Amino acid sequence: GESNEVFRRKLDDLKNRYRLGFRPVKGDGNCFIRGYAFGLLEGLLSKPASEVAGFRGVLMAYYFTMIDGDSGLGYTAGAVEDFYNDILNQVVLIEHGDMTKDMLRDNFNTLTLSNAVIFFCRLVCSCYIQQHPDLFAPFVGIDSQDPMVVARELKNYCLREVEPLEREVEQVQVIALTSALQVGVRVVHLDRSGGALNHHDFPDGQEAGVHLLYRPGHYDLIYQ
């Protein structure tokens, strides 16, 4: 039918634009973060050590925000440091030139490690949302003008929708995570709707360091 023809045309367009191929990502509620985090770290493999060190600094700043009881998430260090150390170790290996693409792939295929990276990313996302209430409160339906009420409701939203593993990632989390980690993502939509292959860049206006293919309910990595 016509929708199959549209789909085939989009698929051909996709293959022409992304000639370096496709990397399937495990299908669960974490597939956006799993794909984005892997693509981000894989991208760092070709960056100078100084840039990798800068990213390490971003992670460190968020770790300290997570354990800050006054203006952060207020977690105990013991609750989050293992997850932080797991992602930090990957970054340090990349920074020192001791990581390859194959090693990174094998590490991500170890579920305990990739889930630790994903959980840390979810906490980063939670930090960013709670640090930017003016931006995110309207997104999640909070209409109070009282900063205390907004802070409490945003925290509850994050505890319910952002931090738990397997929770599907919505546009709010995509904007927050890519803004926090300062690496943009291009999401290319492959569906049967009419028209050309289209995409969205997050955050708005930032060059994409990672490209993900979205088919209803799932994300995979794609390479130009």
mmCIF file of C-alpha atoms in Angstrom:
data_model
loop_
_atom_site.group_PDB
_atom_site.id
_atom_site.type_symbol
_atom_site.label_atom_id
_atom_site.label_comp_id
_atom_site.label_asym_id
_atom_site.label_seq_id
_atom_site.Cartn_x
_atom_site.Cartn_y
_atom_site.Cartn_z
ATOM 1 C CA GLY A 1 0.000 0.000 0.000
ATOM 2 C CA GLU A 2 0.853 3.671 -0.039
ATOM 3 C CA SER A 3 2.094 3.697 3.573
ATOM 4 C CA ASN A 4 4.534 0.862 2.722
ATOM 5 C CA GLU A 5 5.786 2.867 -0.253
ATOM 6 C CA VAL A 6 6.332 5.939 1.976
ATOM 7 C CA PHE A 7 8.139 3.755 4.509
ATOM 8 C CA ARG A 8 10.420 2.256 1.828
ATOM 9 C CA ARG A 9 11.228 5.728 0.491
ATOM 10 C CA LYS A 10 12.116 6.948 3.983
ATOM 11 C CA LEU A 11 14.253 3.851 4.538
ATOM 12 C CA ASP A 12 16.200 4.515 1.321
ATOM 13 C CA ASP A 13 16.687 8.149 2.364
ATOM 14 C CA LEU A 14 17.921 6.991 5.767
ATOM 15 C CA LYS A 15 20.457 4.589 4.206
ATOM 16 C CA ASN A 16 21.789 7.372 1.980
ATOM 17 C CA ARG A 17 22.198 9.818 4.871
ATOM 18 C CA TYR A 18 23.607 7.346 7.384
ATOM 19 C CA ARG A 19 26.069 5.335 5.329
ATOM 20 C CA LEU A 20 28.136 4.214 8.325
ATOM 21 C CA GLY A 21 25.221 2.157 9.510
ATOM 22 C CA PHE A 22 23.166 1.250 12.456
ATOM 23 C CA ARG A 23 23.775 -0.097 15.962
ATOM 24 C CA PRO A 24 20.803 -1.829 17.607
ATOM 25 C CA VAL A 25 20.082 -0.830 21.216
ATOM 26 C CA LYS A 26 18.515 -3.153 23.793
ATOM 27 C CA GLY A 27 14.769 -2.592 23.813
ATOM 28 C CA ASP A 28 13.470 -1.470 27.189
ATOM 29 C CA GLY A 29 12.407 1.802 28.803
ATOM 30 C CA ASN A 30 16.095 2.800 28.883
ATOM 31 C CA CYS A 31 16.794 2.632 25.142
ATOM 32 C CA PHE A 32 17.058 6.407 24.622
ATOM 33 C CA ILE A 33 19.537 6.857 27.487
ATOM 34 C CA ARG A 34 21.447 3.668 26.651
ATOM 35 C CA GLY A 35 21.874 4.731 23.024
ATOM 36 C CA TYR A 36 22.639 8.366 23.841
ATOM 37 C CA ALA A 37 25.181 7.531 26.580
ATOM 38 C CA PHE A 38 26.960 4.984 24.385
ATOM 39 C CA GLY A 39 27.010 7.377 21.409
ATOM 40 C CA LEU A 40 28.312 10.202 23.600
ATOM 41 C CA LEU A 41 31.165 8.103 25.058
ATOM 42 C CA GLU A 42 31.949 6.603 21.649
ATOM 43 C CA GLY A 43 32.199 10.152 20.261
ATOM 44 C CA LEU A 44 34.696 11.049 23.010
ATOM 45 C CA LEU A 45 37.051 8.318 21.730
ATOM 46 C CA SER A 46 38.005 10.610 18.830
ATOM 47 C CA LYS A 47 38.217 13.821 20.882
ATOM 48 C CA PRO A 48 41.369 15.327 22.451
ATOM 49 C CA ALA A 49 42.036 14.411 26.072
ATOM 50 C CA SER A 50 41.330 17.999 27.161
ATOM 51 C CA GLU A 51 37.748 17.737 25.855
ATOM 52 C CA VAL A 52 37.269 14.379 27.590
ATOM 53 C CA ALA A 53 38.586 15.939 30.808
ATOM 54 C CA GLY A 54 36.027 18.732 30.405
ATOM 55 C CA PHE A 55 33.239 16.161 30.200
ATOM 56 C CA ARG A 56 34.653 14.413 33.285
ATOM 57 C CA GLY A 57 34.334 17.774 35.063
ATOM 58 C CA VAL A 58 30.659 18.017 34.068
ATOM 59 C CA LEU A 59 29.990 14.567 35.565
ATOM 60 C CA MET A 60 31.852 15.479 38.756
ATOM 61 C CA ALA A 61 29.803 18.665 39.184
ATOM 62 C CA TYR A 62 26.564 16.680 38.891
ATOM 63 C CA TYR A 63 27.800 14.082 41.377
ATOM 64 C CA PHE A 64 28.362 16.830 43.939
ATOM 65 C CA THR A 65 24.913 18.256 43.173
ATOM 66 C CA MET A 66 23.355 14.836 43.789
ATOM 67 C CA ILE A 67 24.836 14.641 47.297
ATOM 68 C CA ASP A 68 24.174 18.294 48.171
ATOM 69 C CA GLY A 69 21.434 18.348 50.814
ATOM 70 C CA ASP A 70 20.718 22.059 50.488
ATOM 71 C CA SER A 71 20.460 22.872 46.792
ATOM 72 C CA GLY A 72 20.879 19.407 45.240
ATOM 73 C CA LEU A 73 19.110 16.038 45.371
ATOM 74 C CA GLY A 74 20.241 15.247 48.908
ATOM 75 C CA TYR A 75 21.321 11.648 48.284
ATOM 76 C CA THR A 76 23.960 10.107 50.515
ATOM 77 C CA ALA A 77 27.304 9.576 48.795
ATOM 78 C CA GLY A 78 26.977 5.845 49.449
ATOM 79 C CA ALA A 79 23.741 5.716 47.467
ATOM 80 C CA VAL A 80 25.181 7.138 44.243
ATOM 81 C CA GLU A 81 28.983 6.834 44.281
ATOM 82 C CA ASP A 82 29.092 3.337 42.730
ATOM 83 C CA PHE A 83 27.068 4.538 39.737
ATOM 84 C CA TYR A 84 29.224 7.656 39.463
ATOM 85 C CA ASN A 85 32.444 5.629 39.633
ATOM 86 C CA ASP A 86 31.213 3.251 36.917
ATOM 87 C CA ILE A 87 30.643 6.037 34.378
ATOM 88 C CA LEU A 88 33.717 7.960 35.575
ATOM 89 C CA ASN A 89 35.950 4.917 35.010
ATOM 90 C CA GLN A 90 34.797 4.693 31.379
ATOM 91 C CA VAL A 91 35.575 8.385 30.848
ATOM 92 C CA VAL A 92 39.002 8.152 32.515
ATOM 93 C CA LEU A 93 39.953 5.177 30.306
ATOM 94 C CA ILE A 94 38.919 7.197 27.236
ATOM 95 C CA GLU A 95 40.829 10.259 28.488
ATOM 96 C CA HIS A 96 44.025 8.198 28.911
ATOM 97 C CA GLY A 97 43.693 6.462 25.538
ATOM 98 C CA ASP A 98 43.053 3.082 27.166
ATOM 99 C CA MET A 99 39.616 2.442 25.626
ATOM 100 C CA THR A 100 38.572 1.121 22.206
ATOM 101 C CA LYS A 101 35.161 0.969 20.523
ATOM 102 C CA ASP A 102 35.093 -2.797 21.017
ATOM 103 C CA MET A 103 35.871 -2.486 24.728
ATOM 104 C CA LEU A 104 33.195 0.164 25.135
ATOM 105 C CA ARG A 105 30.660 -2.047 23.349
ATOM 106 C CA ASP A 106 31.572 -5.037 25.523
ATOM 107 C CA ASN A 107 31.314 -2.896 28.666
ATOM 108 C CA PHE A 108 27.859 -1.646 27.670
ATOM 109 C CA ASN A 109 26.785 -5.217 26.953
ATOM 110 C CA THR A 110 27.512 -5.916 30.637
ATOM 111 C CA LEU A 111 24.110 -5.079 32.067
ATOM 112 C CA THR A 112 25.338 -4.063 35.523
ATOM 113 C CA LEU A 113 27.667 -1.477 33.994
ATOM 114 C CA SER A 114 25.248 -0.094 31.403
ATOM 115 C CA ASN A 115 22.451 0.095 34.000
ATOM 116 C CA ALA A 116 24.794 1.991 36.355
ATOM 117 C CA VAL A 117 25.581 4.483 33.568
ATOM 118 C CA ILE A 118 21.865 4.791 32.765
ATOM 119 C CA PHE A 119 20.899 5.350 36.405
ATOM 120 C CA PHE A 120 23.576 8.027 36.826
ATOM 121 C CA CYS A 121 22.278 9.736 33.659
ATOM 122 C CA ARG A 122 18.763 9.615 35.102
ATOM 123 C CA LEU A 123 20.012 11.361 38.243
ATOM 124 C CA VAL A 124 21.788 13.992 36.114
ATOM 125 C CA CYS A 125 18.499 14.516 34.309
ATOM 126 C CA SER A 126 16.666 14.860 37.648
ATOM 127 C CA CYS A 127 19.222 17.439 38.837
ATOM 128 C CA TYR A 128 18.850 19.515 35.686
ATOM 129 C CA ILE A 129 15.049 19.511 35.786
ATOM 130 C CA GLN A 130 14.986 20.538 39.452
ATOM 131 C CA GLN A 131 17.617 23.249 38.875
ATOM 132 C CA HIS A 132 15.488 24.799 36.074
ATOM 133 C CA PRO A 133 11.957 24.992 37.490
ATOM 134 C CA ASP A 134 10.872 27.896 35.236
ATOM 135 C CA LEU A 135 11.665 25.834 32.159
ATOM 136 C CA PHE A 136 10.255 22.461 33.221
ATOM 137 C CA ALA A 137 7.307 23.147 35.569
ATOM 138 C CA PRO A 138 4.952 24.119 32.683
ATOM 139 C CA PHE A 139 6.106 21.052 30.689
ATOM 140 C CA VAL A 140 4.911 18.682 33.413
ATOM 141 C CA GLY A 141 1.685 20.499 34.252
ATOM 142 C CA ILE A 142 2.746 22.378 37.401
ATOM 143 C CA ASP A 143 1.001 25.763 37.412
ATOM 144 C CA SER A 144 1.658 27.006 40.956
ATOM 145 C CA GLN A 145 3.423 30.361 41.380
ATOM 146 C CA ASP A 146 4.777 29.338 44.796
ATOM 147 C CA PRO A 147 8.473 28.344 44.396
ATOM 148 C CA MET A 148 8.246 25.927 47.350
ATOM 149 C CA VAL A 149 5.256 24.131 45.817
ATOM 150 C CA VAL A 150 6.920 24.025 42.386
ATOM 151 C CA ALA A 151 10.138 22.593 43.892
ATOM 152 C CA ARG A 152 8.216 19.907 45.780
ATOM 153 C CA GLU A 153 6.084 18.908 42.785
ATOM 154 C CA LEU A 154 9.096 18.831 40.433
ATOM 155 C CA LYS A 155 10.947 16.607 42.915
ATOM 156 C CA ASN A 156 7.957 14.267 43.074
ATOM 157 C CA TYR A 157 7.752 14.228 39.272
ATOM 158 C CA CYS A 158 11.451 13.291 39.054
ATOM 159 C CA LEU A 159 11.148 10.565 41.699
ATOM 160 C CA ARG A 160 8.190 9.099 39.828
ATOM 161 C CA GLU A 161 8.999 9.653 36.137
ATOM 162 C CA VAL A 162 12.722 10.381 35.720
ATOM 163 C CA GLU A 163 14.855 8.458 38.203
ATOM 164 C CA PRO A 164 13.393 4.893 38.093
ATOM 165 C CA LEU A 165 15.125 2.511 35.662
ATOM 166 C CA GLU A 166 12.931 1.274 32.788
ATOM 167 C CA ARG A 167 10.719 4.399 32.920
ATOM 168 C CA GLU A 168 10.058 5.522 29.329
ATOM 169 C CA VAL A 169 11.884 8.723 28.429
ATOM 170 C CA GLU A 170 9.701 11.628 27.284
ATOM 171 C CA GLN A 171 10.731 14.873 25.566
ATOM 172 C CA VAL A 172 11.249 16.539 28.977
ATOM 173 C CA GLN A 173 14.003 14.071 29.890
ATOM 174 C CA VAL A 174 15.591 14.287 26.430
ATOM 175 C CA ILE A 175 15.875 18.083 26.682
ATOM 176 C CA ALA A 176 17.151 17.931 30.275
ATOM 177 C CA LEU A 177 19.788 15.238 29.727
ATOM 178 C CA THR A 178 21.215 16.651 26.498
ATOM 179 C CA SER A 179 21.302 20.157 28.010
ATOM 180 C CA ALA A 180 22.973 18.921 31.196
ATOM 181 C CA LEU A 181 25.668 16.869 29.459
ATOM 182 C CA GLN A 182 26.155 19.529 26.774
ATOM 183 C CA VAL A 183 26.070 17.059 23.888
ATOM 184 C CA GLY A 184 23.191 17.461 21.448
ATOM 185 C CA VAL A 185 21.201 14.643 19.865
ATOM 186 C CA ARG A 186 19.432 14.389 16.516
ATOM 187 C CA VAL A 187 16.392 12.100 16.609
ATOM 188 C CA VAL A 188 15.434 10.856 13.133
ATOM 189 C CA HIS A 189 11.837 9.608 12.863
ATOM 190 C CA LEU A 190 11.150 6.505 10.777
ATOM 191 C CA ASP A 191 7.397 5.968 10.534
ATOM 192 C CA ARG A 192 4.632 5.509 7.968
ATOM 193 C CA SER A 193 3.345 9.095 8.090
ATOM 194 C CA GLY A 194 3.367 11.010 4.810
ATOM 195 C CA GLY A 195 6.135 13.350 3.732
ATOM 196 C CA ALA A 196 9.901 13.201 3.944
ATOM 197 C CA LEU A 197 12.146 11.657 6.601
ATOM 198 C CA ASN A 198 12.151 14.225 9.406
ATOM 199 C CA HIS A 199 14.210 14.852 12.523
ATOM 200 C CA HIS A 200 14.331 16.895 15.719
ATOM 201 C CA ASP A 201 17.463 18.280 17.373
ATOM 202 C CA PHE A 202 17.720 18.524 21.166
ATOM 203 C CA PRO A 203 18.420 20.882 22.774
ATOM 204 C CA ASP A 204 17.160 23.355 20.188
ATOM 205 C CA GLY A 205 19.915 24.825 18.035
ATOM 206 C CA GLN A 206 22.771 22.686 19.391
ATOM 207 C CA GLU A 207 24.880 20.660 16.982
ATOM 208 C CA ALA A 208 24.151 16.951 17.343
ATOM 209 C CA GLY A 209 26.985 14.799 18.691
ATOM 210 C CA VAL A 210 24.795 11.675 18.713
ATOM 211 C CA HIS A 211 22.234 10.529 16.134
ATOM 212 C CA LEU A 212 19.387 8.203 17.112
ATOM 213 C CA LEU A 213 16.770 6.544 14.926
ATOM 214 C CA TYR A 214 13.302 6.599 16.473
ATOM 215 C CA ARG A 215 10.648 4.124 15.481
ATOM 216 C CA PRO A 216 7.477 4.200 17.590
ATOM 217 C CA GLY A 217 8.553 3.054 21.054
ATOM 218 C CA HIS A 218 12.251 2.451 20.357
ATOM 219 C CA TYR A 219 15.605 4.175 19.694
ATOM 220 C CA ASP A 220 18.704 2.810 17.911
ATOM 221 C CA LEU A 221 22.048 4.452 17.094
ATOM 222 C CA ILE A 222 22.798 5.564 13.531
ATOM 223 C CA TYR A 223 26.057 6.826 12.010
ATOM 224 C CA GLN A 224 26.771 9.254 9.189
#
